[in-house]
mmCIF file of C-alpha atoms in Angstrom:
data_model
loop_
_atom_site.group_PDB
_atom_site.id
_atom_site.type_symbol
_atom_site.label_atom_id
_atom_site.label_comp_id
_atom_site.label_asym_id
_atom_site.label_seq_id
_atom_site.Cartn_x
_atom_site.Cartn_y
_atom_site.Cartn_z
ATOM 1 C CA MET A 1 71.256 36.551 85.839
ATOM 2 C CA ILE A 2 72.716 39.558 84.320
ATOM 3 C CA MET A 3 71.571 42.971 85.052
ATOM 4 C CA ASN A 4 72.118 46.139 82.934
ATOM 5 C CA VAL A 5 72.226 49.320 85.139
ATOM 6 C CA THR A 6 72.679 52.769 83.540
ATOM 7 C CA ASN A 7 73.621 55.639 85.539
ATOM 8 C CA SER A 8 72.062 58.913 84.372
ATOM 9 C CA TYR A 9 74.010 61.084 86.830
ATOM 10 C CA ASN A 10 77.403 59.938 85.064
ATOM 11 C CA ASN A 11 76.039 60.722 81.675
ATOM 12 C CA ASP A 12 74.789 64.139 82.461
ATOM 13 C CA THR A 13 78.102 64.992 84.277
ATOM 14 C CA MET A 14 80.117 63.850 81.257
ATOM 15 C CA ALA A 15 77.794 65.912 78.958
ATOM 16 C CA TYR A 16 78.158 68.945 81.175
ATOM 17 C CA ALA A 17 81.980 68.644 81.267
ATOM 18 C CA ALA A 18 81.983 68.398 77.538
ATOM 19 C CA GLU A 19 79.945 71.419 77.146
ATOM 20 C CA TYR A 20 82.029 73.417 79.665
ATOM 21 C CA THR A 21 85.389 72.677 77.915
ATOM 22 C CA GLN A 22 83.862 73.691 74.482
ATOM 23 C CA LYS A 23 82.747 76.998 75.925
ATOM 24 C CA THR A 24 86.034 77.543 77.729
ATOM 25 C CA SER A 25 88.004 76.788 74.636
ATOM 26 C CA ALA A 26 85.851 78.966 72.474
ATOM 27 C CA ALA A 27 86.159 82.007 75.011
ATOM 28 C CA GLN A 28 89.812 81.844 75.206
ATOM 29 C CA PRO A 29 91.110 81.423 71.678
ATOM 30 C CA ASP A 30 94.037 83.726 72.359
ATOM 31 C CA GLN A 31 95.928 80.956 74.502
ATOM 32 C CA SER A 32 96.852 79.236 71.511
ATOM 33 C CA ILE A 33 98.260 82.434 69.721
ATOM 34 C CA ALA A 34 100.432 83.023 72.715
ATOM 35 C CA LYS A 35 101.543 79.527 72.851
ATOM 36 C CA ASN A 36 102.470 79.452 68.998
ATOM 37 C CA ASN A 37 104.533 82.541 69.479
ATOM 38 C CA PRO A 38 107.245 81.616 72.101
ATOM 39 C CA GLU A 39 109.239 84.799 71.549
ATOM 40 C CA ASN A 40 106.353 86.998 72.813
ATOM 41 C CA LEU A 41 106.801 85.722 76.352
ATOM 42 C CA PRO A 42 110.486 86.703 76.799
ATOM 43 C CA GLN A 43 109.881 90.195 75.108
ATOM 44 C CA TYR A 44 107.053 90.816 77.484
ATOM 45 C CA LEU A 45 109.082 89.750 80.415
ATOM 46 C CA LYS A 46 111.917 92.248 79.532
ATOM 47 C CA LYS A 47 109.348 94.878 79.130
ATOM 48 C CA LEU A 48 107.994 94.207 82.655
ATOM 49 C CA GLN A 49 111.629 93.943 83.932
ATOM 50 C CA ARG A 50 112.232 97.619 83.132
ATOM 51 C CA ARG A 51 109.464 98.614 85.646
ATOM 52 C CA PHE A 52 111.232 96.557 88.402
ATOM 53 C CA SER A 53 114.730 97.613 88.912
ATOM 54 C CA TYR A 54 115.140 96.257 92.423
ATOM 55 C CA MET A 55 114.230 92.700 91.754
ATOM 56 C CA THR A 56 115.018 90.299 88.948
ATOM 57 C CA LEU A 57 111.736 89.175 87.203
ATOM 58 C CA CYS A 58 111.714 85.672 85.613
ATOM 59 C CA ALA A 59 108.955 83.252 84.365
ATOM 60 C CA ASP A 60 108.807 79.735 85.607
ATOM 61 C CA ARG A 61 106.659 77.040 86.998
ATOM 62 C CA LYS A 62 108.449 77.019 90.247
ATOM 63 C CA MET A 63 110.391 79.262 92.547
ATOM 64 C CA ASN A 64 113.726 80.251 90.708
ATOM 65 C CA MET A 65 116.466 80.791 93.097
ATOM 66 C CA SER A 66 119.479 80.734 90.831
ATOM 67 C CA GLN A 67 119.266 84.122 89.013
ATOM 68 C CA SER A 68 120.146 86.572 91.801
ATOM 69 C CA SER A 69 119.714 87.442 95.448
ATOM 70 C CA ARG A 70 116.226 88.955 94.783
ATOM 71 C CA THR A 71 114.092 87.278 92.304
ATOM 72 C CA LEU A 72 110.525 87.558 91.595
ATOM 73 C CA THR A 73 109.228 84.472 89.771
ATOM 74 C CA VAL A 74 105.988 84.622 87.921
ATOM 75 C CA HIS A 75 104.014 81.671 86.591
ATOM 76 C CA PRO A 76 104.016 81.860 82.713
ATOM 77 C CA ASN A 77 100.279 81.455 82.546
ATOM 78 C CA LEU A 78 99.937 84.552 84.547
ATOM 79 C CA ILE A 79 102.169 86.472 82.312
ATOM 80 C CA ARG A 80 100.174 85.093 79.188
ATOM 81 C CA ASN A 81 96.962 86.382 80.975
ATOM 82 C CA MET A 82 98.520 89.732 81.735
ATOM 83 C CA GLN A 83 99.531 89.844 77.808
ATOM 84 C CA GLN A 84 95.950 89.315 76.661
ATOM 85 C CA ASP A 85 93.972 91.352 79.117
ATOM 86 C CA PRO A 86 94.870 94.906 79.826
ATOM 87 C CA LEU A 87 92.847 95.029 82.950
ATOM 88 C CA LYS A 88 94.668 91.975 84.448
ATOM 89 C CA GLU A 89 97.990 93.505 83.187
ATOM 90 C CA ALA A 90 97.155 96.808 85.225
ATOM 91 C CA ALA A 91 96.117 94.801 88.155
ATOM 92 C CA TYR A 92 98.962 92.389 88.298
ATOM 93 C CA ALA A 93 101.572 94.993 87.481
ATOM 94 C CA GLN A 94 100.444 96.915 90.529
ATOM 95 C CA HIS A 95 100.442 93.704 92.324
ATOM 96 C CA LEU A 96 104.179 92.993 91.471
ATOM 97 C CA LYS A 97 105.097 96.678 92.205
ATOM 98 C CA SER A 98 103.752 96.273 95.750
ATOM 99 C CA ILE A 99 105.793 93.042 96.169
ATOM 100 C CA GLU A 100 108.733 95.114 95.267
ATOM 101 C CA ASN A 101 107.954 98.052 97.481
ATOM 102 C CA LEU A 102 107.433 95.567 100.225
ATOM 103 C CA CYS A 103 110.727 93.963 99.589
ATOM 104 C CA LYS A 104 112.443 97.443 99.894
ATOM 105 C CA TRP A 105 110.596 98.119 103.031
ATOM 106 C CA ILE A 106 111.546 94.836 104.782
ATOM 107 C CA ASP A 107 115.068 95.358 103.577
ATOM 108 C CA GLY A 108 115.300 98.790 105.129
ATOM 109 C CA LEU A 109 113.734 97.607 108.342
ATOM 110 C CA HIS A 110 116.195 94.885 108.861
ATOM 111 C CA LYS A 111 119.113 96.879 107.742
ATOM 112 C CA VAL A 112 118.214 99.437 110.660
ATOM 113 C CA ARG A 113 118.261 96.459 112.969
ATOM 114 C CA GLY A 114 121.589 95.343 111.757
ATOM 115 C CA TYR A 115 120.660 92.596 109.443
ATOM 116 C CA THR A 116 121.476 92.179 105.783
ATOM 117 C CA ALA A 117 119.302 90.073 103.276
ATOM 118 C CA LYS A 118 121.338 87.092 101.808
ATOM 119 C CA PHE A 119 118.256 86.441 99.421
ATOM 120 C CA HIS A 120 114.700 87.198 98.573
ATOM 121 C CA HIS A 121 112.718 84.846 96.429
ATOM 122 C CA TRP A 122 109.079 85.541 95.603
ATOM 123 C CA TYR A 123 107.007 83.322 93.451
ATOM 124 C CA ILE A 124 103.448 84.238 92.102
ATOM 125 C CA ASP A 125 101.324 81.274 90.904
ATOM 126 C CA GLU A 126 98.960 81.368 87.929
ATOM 127 C CA ASN A 127 96.044 82.332 90.332
ATOM 128 C CA GLY A 128 98.053 85.562 91.495
ATOM 129 C CA LYS A 129 98.887 84.069 94.896
ATOM 130 C CA SER A 130 102.345 84.704 96.120
ATOM 131 C CA CYS A 131 104.732 82.989 98.480
ATOM 132 C CA HIS A 132 107.836 84.422 99.833
ATOM 133 C CA PHE A 133 111.021 82.840 101.093
ATOM 134 C CA ALA A 134 114.153 84.974 102.555
ATOM 135 C CA GLN A 135 117.205 84.614 104.628
ATOM 136 C CA TYR A 136 118.727 87.477 106.851
ATOM 137 C CA GLU A 137 122.125 87.589 108.266
ATOM 138 C CA ARG A 138 123.105 89.692 111.233
ATOM 139 C CA THR A 139 126.245 91.763 110.402
ATOM 140 C CA ASP A 140 126.644 93.896 113.548
ATOM 141 C CA LYS A 141 128.003 96.817 111.334
ATOM 142 C CA THR A 142 126.126 99.254 113.467
ATOM 143 C CA SER A 143 127.211 97.734 116.565
ATOM 144 C CA GLU A 144 131.069 97.794 115.536
ATOM 145 C CA LYS A 145 130.504 101.585 114.446
ATOM 146 C CA LEU A 146 128.780 102.389 117.909
ATOM 147 C CA ARG A 147 131.391 100.355 119.823
ATOM 148 C CA ALA A 148 134.243 102.299 118.069
ATOM 149 C CA GLU A 149 132.651 105.604 118.887
ATOM 150 C CA ARG A 150 132.202 104.563 122.427
ATOM 151 C CA GLN A 151 135.805 103.565 122.796
ATOM 152 C CA LYS A 152 137.056 106.841 121.063
ATOM 153 C CA HIS A 153 134.965 108.900 123.491
ATOM 154 C CA ALA A 154 136.163 106.758 126.370
ATOM 155 C CA GLN A 155 139.745 107.210 125.407
ATOM 156 C CA ALA A 156 139.227 111.068 125.133
ATOM 157 C CA LEU A 157 137.622 111.129 128.580
ATOM 158 C CA ILE A 158 140.435 109.009 130.113
ATOM 159 C CA THR A 159 143.109 111.386 128.478
ATOM 160 C CA LYS A 160 141.401 114.461 129.907
ATOM 161 C CA THR A 161 141.004 113.079 133.279
ATOM 162 C CA ARG A 162 144.698 112.082 133.539
ATOM 163 C CA LYS A 163 145.677 115.600 132.310
ATOM 164 C CA ASN A 164 143.244 117.078 135.132
ATOM 165 C CA SER A 165 144.436 114.762 137.765
ATOM 166 C CA ALA A 166 148.141 115.503 136.896
ATOM 167 C CA GLN A 167 147.500 119.284 137.134
ATOM 168 C CA LYS A 168 145.708 118.795 140.476
ATOM 169 C CA SER A 169 148.692 116.832 141.755
ATOM 170 C CA LYS A 170 151.081 119.329 140.860
ATOM 171 C CA LYS A 171 148.932 122.019 142.411
ATOM 172 C CA LEU A 172 148.527 119.817 145.685
ATOM 173 C CA LYS A 173 152.266 119.297 145.911
ATOM 174 C CA ALA A 174 153.042 122.982 145.347
ATOM 175 C CA SER A 175 150.435 123.885 148.009
ATOM 176 C CA LEU A 176 151.841 121.351 150.225
ATOM 177 C CA GLN A 177 155.390 122.409 149.889
ATOM 178 C CA LYS A 178 154.155 126.076 150.373
ATOM 179 C CA GLN A 179 152.622 125.239 153.578
ATOM 180 C CA LYS A 180 155.518 123.252 154.709
ATOM 181 C CA THR A 181 157.802 126.039 154.041
ATOM 182 C CA GLU A 182 155.339 128.620 155.845
ATOM 183 C CA GLY A 183 155.085 126.341 158.651
ATOM 184 C CA ALA A 184 158.875 125.942 158.990
ATOM 185 C CA LYS A 185 159.213 129.817 159.037
ATOM 186 C CA LYS A 186 156.534 130.140 161.817
ATOM 187 C CA ARG A 187 158.102 127.568 163.903
ATOM 188 C CA LYS A 188 161.599 129.288 163.608
ATOM 189 C CA LYS A 189 160.214 132.361 164.605
ATOM 190 C CA ALA A 190 158.379 130.669 167.517
ATOM 191 C CA GLY A 191 161.758 128.994 168.681
ATOM 192 C CA PHE A 192 161.331 125.323 168.064
ATOM 193 C CA HIS A 193 162.657 123.422 165.211
ATOM 194 C CA LEU A 194 160.854 120.354 163.658
ATOM 195 C CA ASP A 195 162.054 118.894 160.351
ATOM 196 C CA ILE A 196 159.408 116.533 158.580
ATOM 197 C CA HIS A 197 160.118 115.104 155.198
ATOM 198 C CA ILE A 198 157.243 113.536 153.116
#
C-alpha cells in the first residue's frame, strides 16, 4: 500500500522564503551596482584611509596581518553598505574612529608601563562587530633610563662622600698632630718626657 502524504508546513515555508528573497532583492538593487563597479571599492577605501592616519585600512573577508603593524580590516560588504547609506557611513566611520582612538590610548598606556606594540590587528565583520589581536613586548627603556640616572646620582654621592671623608681625615690628623705637639710641650714644662709615635 502506498500512501501519499503532503506536508503543508514545507510548502508554506518555501513560499515564504521565496517571497522574502524577492522582497530583499527588490529592496537592495544598489548592491548589483556596487558589484558591477569594482573600482568603486578601492577608491572609497582610499578616501576612508585619509581619515585614519594611525592605522592601515584594508578590505578583506578575513583579518589581514601582512600590510603593516597596525591594520584595520573591514569586511567588503560593510564598506559597500557604508557607500550606499550615508547614515551607516556616519555611524561606521565613527566606529572606526573610536577603534583608532582606542588603539592610540592602549599604545600610550603600554608605553608608559614599558611595553611596545609589535602589532595591532583589528577586524570588523559585515555586521559591524569587531575583534582585536595584538602582541606587546617589554622593552625596559624606562628602566634603563632610571637605572642610568640612579647610577649617576650614586657616583656623584660616592665622590662627594670621598672628598668629605678625605677632608675630615686631614683635619683629624692635623688636630691630632696639634694635640700631640701641645701635649709634648706641656710635658716638657712639667718635667717628664714621653715620646709616643702613631
